CSV table of C-alpha atoms and ligand atoms in Angstrom, one decimal:
chain,number,residue,atom,x,y,z
A,1,MET,CA,-35.0,40.9,-75.6
A,2,THR,CA,-35.3,37.8,-77.7
A,3,ASN,CA,-38.5,35.8,-78.3
A,4,LYS,CA,-37.4,32.2,-78.3
A,5,LEU,CA,-39.7,31.0,-81.1
A,6,ARG,CA,-38.3,31.5,-84.6
A,7,TYR,CA,-40.6,32.4,-87.5
A,8,PHE,CA,-39.9,31.3,-91.0
A,9,ILE,CA,-42.4,33.0,-93.2
A,10,GLY,CA,-42.6,32.6,-96.9
A,11,ASN,CA,-43.9,35.4,-99.0
A,12,TRP,CA,-44.7,33.7,-102.3
A,13,LYS,CA,-45.7,37.0,-104.0
A,14,MET,CA,-47.3,36.3,-107.5
A,15,PHE,CA,-46.1,32.7,-107.6
A,16,GLY,CA,-47.6,29.3,-107.4
A,17,ASP,CA,-50.5,27.2,-108.6
A,18,PHE,CA,-52.4,24.1,-107.3
A,19,SER,CA,-49.4,21.8,-108.0
A,20,SER,CA,-47.3,24.0,-105.6
A,21,ILE,CA,-49.1,22.1,-102.8
A,22,LYS,CA,-46.1,19.7,-103.0
A,23,ILE,CA,-44.0,22.4,-101.4
A,24,ILE,CA,-46.2,22.2,-98.3
A,25,HIS,CA,-45.9,18.4,-98.3
A,26,GLN,CA,-42.1,18.6,-98.5
A,27,ILE,CA,-41.9,21.1,-95.7
A,28,HIS,CA,-44.3,18.9,-93.6
A,29,ARG,CA,-42.1,15.8,-94.2
A,30,PHE,CA,-39.0,17.9,-93.1
A,31,CYS,CA,-40.8,19.0,-90.0
A,32,LEU,CA,-41.7,15.4,-89.1
A,33,LYS,CA,-38.2,14.2,-89.6
A,34,TYR,CA,-36.6,17.0,-87.6
A,35,LYS,CA,-39.2,17.4,-84.8
A,36,ASN,CA,-36.7,18.9,-82.4
A,37,ILE,CA,-35.7,21.7,-84.6
A,38,ASN,CA,-39.2,22.4,-85.6
A,39,LYS,CA,-40.6,22.6,-82.1
A,40,LYS,CA,-38.8,26.0,-82.0
A,41,ASN,CA,-40.2,27.2,-85.3
A,42,LYS,CA,-43.3,28.6,-86.7
A,43,ILE,CA,-43.6,28.1,-90.4
A,44,ILE,CA,-46.1,30.2,-92.3
A,45,LEU,CA,-46.6,30.4,-96.1
A,46,CYS,CA,-48.3,33.5,-97.4
A,47,VAL,CA,-49.6,32.5,-100.7
A,48,PRO,CA,-51.7,34.1,-103.5
A,49,ASN,CA,-55.4,34.4,-102.7
A,50,THR,CA,-56.2,31.8,-105.3
A,51,LEU,CA,-54.5,29.1,-103.3
A,52,ILE,CA,-55.5,29.9,-99.7
A,53,ASN,CA,-58.6,27.8,-99.6
A,54,TYR,CA,-57.2,24.9,-101.4
A,55,PHE,CA,-54.0,24.8,-99.4
A,56,SER,CA,-55.8,25.2,-96.1
A,57,LYS,CA,-58.1,22.3,-96.9
A,58,LYS,CA,-55.9,19.9,-98.9
A,59,GLY,CA,-52.5,20.8,-97.6
A,60,LYS,CA,-53.5,20.4,-93.9
A,61,SER,CA,-50.3,20.2,-91.9
A,62,LYS,CA,-49.9,20.9,-88.2
A,63,PHE,CA,-46.5,22.5,-89.1
A,64,VAL,CA,-47.4,24.8,-91.9
A,65,VAL,CA,-49.8,27.7,-91.5
A,66,ILE,CA,-51.3,29.5,-94.4
A,67,GLY,CA,-51.4,33.2,-94.7
A,68,ALA,CA,-52.3,35.9,-97.3
A,69,GLN,CA,-50.2,38.8,-98.7
A,70,ASN,CA,-52.6,41.8,-98.6
A,71,CYS,CA,-56.2,42.8,-98.1
A,72,HIS,CA,-58.5,45.7,-98.8
A,73,TYR,CA,-58.9,48.6,-96.4
A,74,LYS,CA,-62.6,48.0,-96.1
A,75,ASN,CA,-64.2,45.1,-94.3
A,76,PHE,CA,-66.6,42.5,-95.5
A,77,TYR,CA,-68.0,43.3,-99.0
A,78,GLY,CA,-68.2,46.3,-101.3
A,79,PRO,CA,-67.8,47.7,-104.8
A,80,PHE,CA,-64.0,47.3,-105.0
A,81,THR,CA,-63.2,45.4,-108.2
A,82,GLY,CA,-60.5,42.9,-107.9
A,83,SER,CA,-60.2,43.3,-104.1
A,84,VAL,CA,-60.4,40.9,-101.2
A,85,SER,CA,-61.3,41.9,-97.6
A,86,ALA,CA,-59.7,40.6,-94.4
A,87,SER,CA,-63.0,38.8,-93.6
A,88,MET,CA,-62.9,37.0,-96.9
A,89,LEU,CA,-59.3,35.9,-96.3
A,90,LYS,CA,-60.3,34.6,-92.9
A,91,THR,CA,-63.2,32.6,-94.4
A,92,ALA,CA,-60.9,31.2,-97.1
A,93,GLY,CA,-58.6,29.8,-94.3
A,94,ALA,CA,-55.8,32.4,-93.9
A,95,LYS,CA,-54.5,32.8,-90.4
A,96,TYR,CA,-52.0,35.6,-91.1
A,97,VAL,CA,-51.8,38.5,-93.5
A,98,ILE,CA,-48.8,40.5,-94.7
A,99,LEU,CA,-49.6,44.2,-94.7
A,100,GLY,CA,-47.6,47.3,-95.6
A,101,HIS,CA,-45.2,45.4,-97.9
A,102,SER,CA,-43.2,47.9,-99.9
A,103,GLU,CA,-44.5,46.5,-103.2
A,104,ASN,CA,-48.0,47.4,-102.0
A,105,ARG,CA,-46.9,50.8,-100.7
A,106,ARG,CA,-45.4,51.5,-104.1
A,107,GLU,CA,-48.9,50.8,-105.6
A,108,GLY,CA,-50.6,53.3,-103.3
A,109,ASP,CA,-50.8,51.9,-99.8
A,110,THR,CA,-50.3,54.8,-97.4
A,111,ASN,CA,-49.7,54.6,-93.7
A,112,GLN,CA,-53.3,55.5,-93.1
A,113,LEU,CA,-54.7,52.8,-95.4
A,114,ILE,CA,-52.4,50.3,-93.9
A,115,LYS,CA,-53.8,51.2,-90.5
A,116,GLU,CA,-57.3,50.5,-91.7
A,117,LYS,CA,-56.1,47.2,-93.1
A,118,ILE,CA,-54.4,46.2,-89.8
A,119,LYS,CA,-57.6,47.1,-87.9
A,120,PHE,CA,-59.8,44.9,-90.0
A,121,ALA,CA,-57.3,42.1,-90.2
A,122,LEU,CA,-57.2,42.0,-86.4
A,123,ASN,CA,-60.9,42.4,-86.0
A,124,ASN,CA,-61.3,39.3,-88.2
A,125,GLY,CA,-58.9,37.3,-86.0
A,126,LEU,CA,-55.9,37.4,-88.4
A,127,TYR,CA,-52.3,37.8,-87.3
A,128,VAL,CA,-50.7,40.7,-89.0
A,129,ILE,CA,-47.2,40.7,-90.5
A,130,PHE,CA,-46.6,44.4,-90.7
A,131,CYS,CA,-43.8,45.4,-93.0
A,132,VAL,CA,-41.7,48.5,-92.5
A,133,GLY,CA,-38.5,49.7,-94.1
A,134,GLU,CA,-36.5,52.5,-95.6
A,135,THR,CA,-35.4,53.3,-99.1
A,136,LEU,CA,-31.8,53.5,-100.1
A,137,LYS,CA,-32.1,57.2,-100.3
A,138,GLN,CA,-33.5,57.5,-96.8
A,139,LYS,CA,-30.8,55.2,-95.5
A,140,LYS,CA,-28.1,57.4,-97.1
A,141,GLN,CA,-29.7,60.5,-95.6
A,142,GLY,CA,-29.6,58.9,-92.2
A,143,LYS,CA,-33.3,58.7,-91.9
A,144,THR,CA,-33.8,55.0,-91.2
A,145,PHE,CA,-34.9,55.4,-87.6
A,146,SER,CA,-37.3,58.3,-88.2
A,147,VAL,CA,-38.9,56.5,-91.2
A,148,LEU,CA,-39.4,53.3,-89.1
A,149,ASN,CA,-40.8,55.3,-86.2
A,150,ASN,CA,-43.2,57.2,-88.4
A,151,GLN,CA,-44.4,54.0,-90.3
A,152,ILE,CA,-45.0,52.2,-87.0
A,153,LEU,CA,-46.7,55.1,-85.1
A,154,SER,CA,-48.9,56.0,-88.1
A,155,SER,CA,-50.3,52.6,-88.8
A,156,ILE,CA,-50.6,51.1,-85.3
A,157,ASN,CA,-53.1,52.2,-82.7
A,158,LYS,CA,-52.7,51.6,-79.0
A,159,SER,CA,-56.1,50.0,-78.9
A,160,PHE,CA,-55.2,47.3,-81.5
A,161,ASN,CA,-54.5,43.7,-80.3
A,162,LEU,CA,-50.8,44.3,-80.3
A,163,LYS,CA,-50.0,40.7,-79.5
A,164,LYS,CA,-51.2,39.7,-82.9
A,165,ILE,CA,-48.9,42.1,-84.8
A,166,LEU,CA,-45.5,40.9,-86.0
A,167,ILE,CA,-43.2,43.6,-87.4
A,168,ALA,CA,-41.1,42.7,-90.4
A,169,TYR,CA,-38.2,45.0,-91.0
A,170,GLU,CA,-37.5,44.9,-94.7
A,171,PRO,CA,-35.1,47.5,-96.0
A,172,ILE,CA,-36.6,48.3,-99.5
A,173,TRP,CA,-33.1,48.3,-101.1
A,174,SER,CA,-32.6,44.8,-99.9
A,175,ILE,CA,-35.7,43.2,-101.3
A,176,GLY,CA,-34.8,40.9,-104.2
A,177,THR,CA,-31.5,42.6,-104.7
A,178,GLY,CA,-29.1,40.3,-102.8
A,179,LYS,CA,-27.9,43.3,-100.8
A,180,ILE,CA,-27.9,42.9,-97.1
A,181,SER,CA,-27.6,45.3,-94.2
A,182,LYS,CA,-24.4,45.3,-92.1
A,183,ASN,CA,-24.8,43.3,-88.8
A,184,ASP,CA,-24.0,46.4,-86.7
A,185,ASP,CA,-26.8,48.3,-88.4
A,186,LEU,CA,-29.3,45.4,-88.0
A,187,ILE,CA,-28.5,45.1,-84.3
A,188,LYS,CA,-29.2,48.7,-83.7
A,189,ILE,CA,-32.3,48.7,-85.8
A,190,PHE,CA,-33.8,45.7,-84.1
A,191,LYS,CA,-33.1,47.1,-80.7
A,192,PHE,CA,-34.6,50.4,-81.7
A,193,ILE,CA,-37.8,48.8,-83.1
A,194,LYS,CA,-38.3,46.6,-80.0
A,195,LYS,CA,-37.6,49.2,-77.4
A,196,ASN,CA,-39.5,52.0,-79.2
A,197,PHE,CA,-42.5,49.8,-79.7
A,198,LYS,CA,-42.6,48.6,-76.1
A,199,LYS,CA,-42.2,52.2,-74.8
A,200,LYS,CA,-44.7,53.9,-77.2
A,201,PHE,CA,-47.4,51.3,-76.9
A,202,ARG,CA,-46.7,50.4,-73.2
A,203,THR,CA,-46.6,46.7,-73.8
A,204,ARG,CA,-45.3,44.3,-71.2
A,205,LYS,CA,-43.2,42.4,-73.7
A,206,PHE,CA,-41.1,43.3,-76.7
A,207,PRO,CA,-42.8,42.8,-80.1
A,208,ILE,CA,-41.8,40.0,-82.5
A,209,VAL,CA,-39.6,41.5,-85.1
A,210,LEU,CA,-38.6,39.7,-88.3
A,211,TYR,CA,-36.1,40.5,-91.0
A,212,GLY,CA,-36.8,40.4,-94.7
A,213,GLY,CA,-34.8,41.1,-97.8
A,214,SER,CA,-32.7,38.7,-99.8
A,215,VAL,CA,-32.6,36.0,-97.1
A,216,ASN,CA,-31.3,32.8,-98.5
A,217,GLU,CA,-29.8,29.5,-97.5
A,218,LYS,CA,-26.3,30.9,-97.8
A,219,ASN,CA,-26.6,34.1,-95.8
A,220,ILE,CA,-29.0,32.8,-93.1
A,221,ARG,CA,-26.1,31.8,-90.8
A,222,ASN,CA,-25.1,35.4,-90.6
A,223,PHE,CA,-28.5,36.4,-89.3
A,224,SER,CA,-28.7,33.7,-86.7
A,225,THR,CA,-26.0,35.4,-84.7
A,226,ILE,CA,-28.3,38.4,-84.1
A,227,LEU,CA,-30.6,37.1,-81.4
A,228,ASP,CA,-33.0,40.0,-81.6
A,229,ILE,CA,-34.1,38.8,-85.0
A,230,ASP,CA,-37.1,36.6,-84.2
A,231,GLY,CA,-37.5,35.2,-87.7
A,232,PHE,CA,-37.6,35.9,-91.4
A,233,LEU,CA,-39.9,37.0,-94.1
A,234,ILE,CA,-38.5,35.2,-97.2
A,235,GLY,CA,-39.5,36.1,-100.7
A,236,GLY,CA,-37.7,34.5,-103.7
A,237,ALA,CA,-36.1,31.7,-101.7
A,238,SER,CA,-39.5,30.5,-100.3
A,239,GLN,CA,-40.7,29.5,-103.7
A,240,SER,CA,-38.5,26.4,-103.6
A,241,SER,CA,-39.0,23.9,-100.8
A,242,LYS,CA,-35.4,22.9,-100.9
A,243,LYS,CA,-34.1,26.5,-100.4
A,244,PHE,CA,-36.7,27.2,-97.7
A,245,ILE,CA,-35.9,24.0,-95.8
A,246,ASP,CA,-32.1,24.7,-96.2
A,247,ILE,CA,-32.7,28.1,-94.7
A,248,ILE,CA,-34.2,26.6,-91.6
A,249,LYS,CA,-31.5,23.8,-91.4
A,250,ASN,CA,-28.7,26.3,-91.8
A,251,TYR,CA,-30.1,28.7,-89.3
A,252,TYR,CA,-29.4,26.1,-86.6
A,253,LYS,CA,-26.1,24.8,-87.9
B,1,LIG,P1,-36.9,38.6,-101.1
B,1,LIG,O1,-38.3,39.3,-100.7
B,1,LIG,O2,-36.6,37.6,-100.0
B,1,LIG,O3,-37.1,38.0,-102.4
B,1,LIG,O4,-35.9,39.7,-101.1
B,1,LIG,C1,-38.6,39.5,-99.4
B,1,LIG,C2,-40.0,40.1,-99.4
B,1,LIG,O5,-40.3,40.9,-100.3
B,1,LIG,O6,-40.8,39.9,-98.4
């Protein structure tokens, strides 16, 4: 059920300026030095919109792909102050976009809006990193599986280009808290997401499923024992090239 390629995706959130391009250069140098490791990896940095174009042009690296963190639910242009559409992100140079992050759900993103966003992101040729996850309360009530099922079924349509959707399982209580799920729980959840997705959408292959929530260079070894985890969505620790590189190194130790 594993997909051999491993994804290390940075979610910079509201962090970074033009000088942060040095992070890309450092990761690029690491990839050049450890070519063998990095043949197995896909490294994507989802940066603020203000940096997408600059990084795509000036940070050009065959190892580091640039992505965005959200987009509007309408395509192209429109009277939506402060918003950016999937087509605009694509033009700016993004190849991926994170959608459905809990920080955006908290600000009003519903499953239905996320579905529209996924549709337009895919229509514009972007890969989608689709975040799902339960709250602590839902976990305690034993609702994790039903929450995940509902989030996935409500925002994905069979007619979508499913090969371009990566699912990121991010328990909300784990994001930025240092708290991590038990391995036994993760194993069950990853199997559930993969099997359920394959069955419901009748895909030939299992989807790519990532883990996100407090991943760092110290706890990454623990995750590497769970083969169904195809990669990681890394927030805080991706804002430092050293930590991000150490996560990749330690994953293979
Ligand atoms: P974190 O964030 O690694 O800082 O917990 C993960 C995320 O929000 O995607």
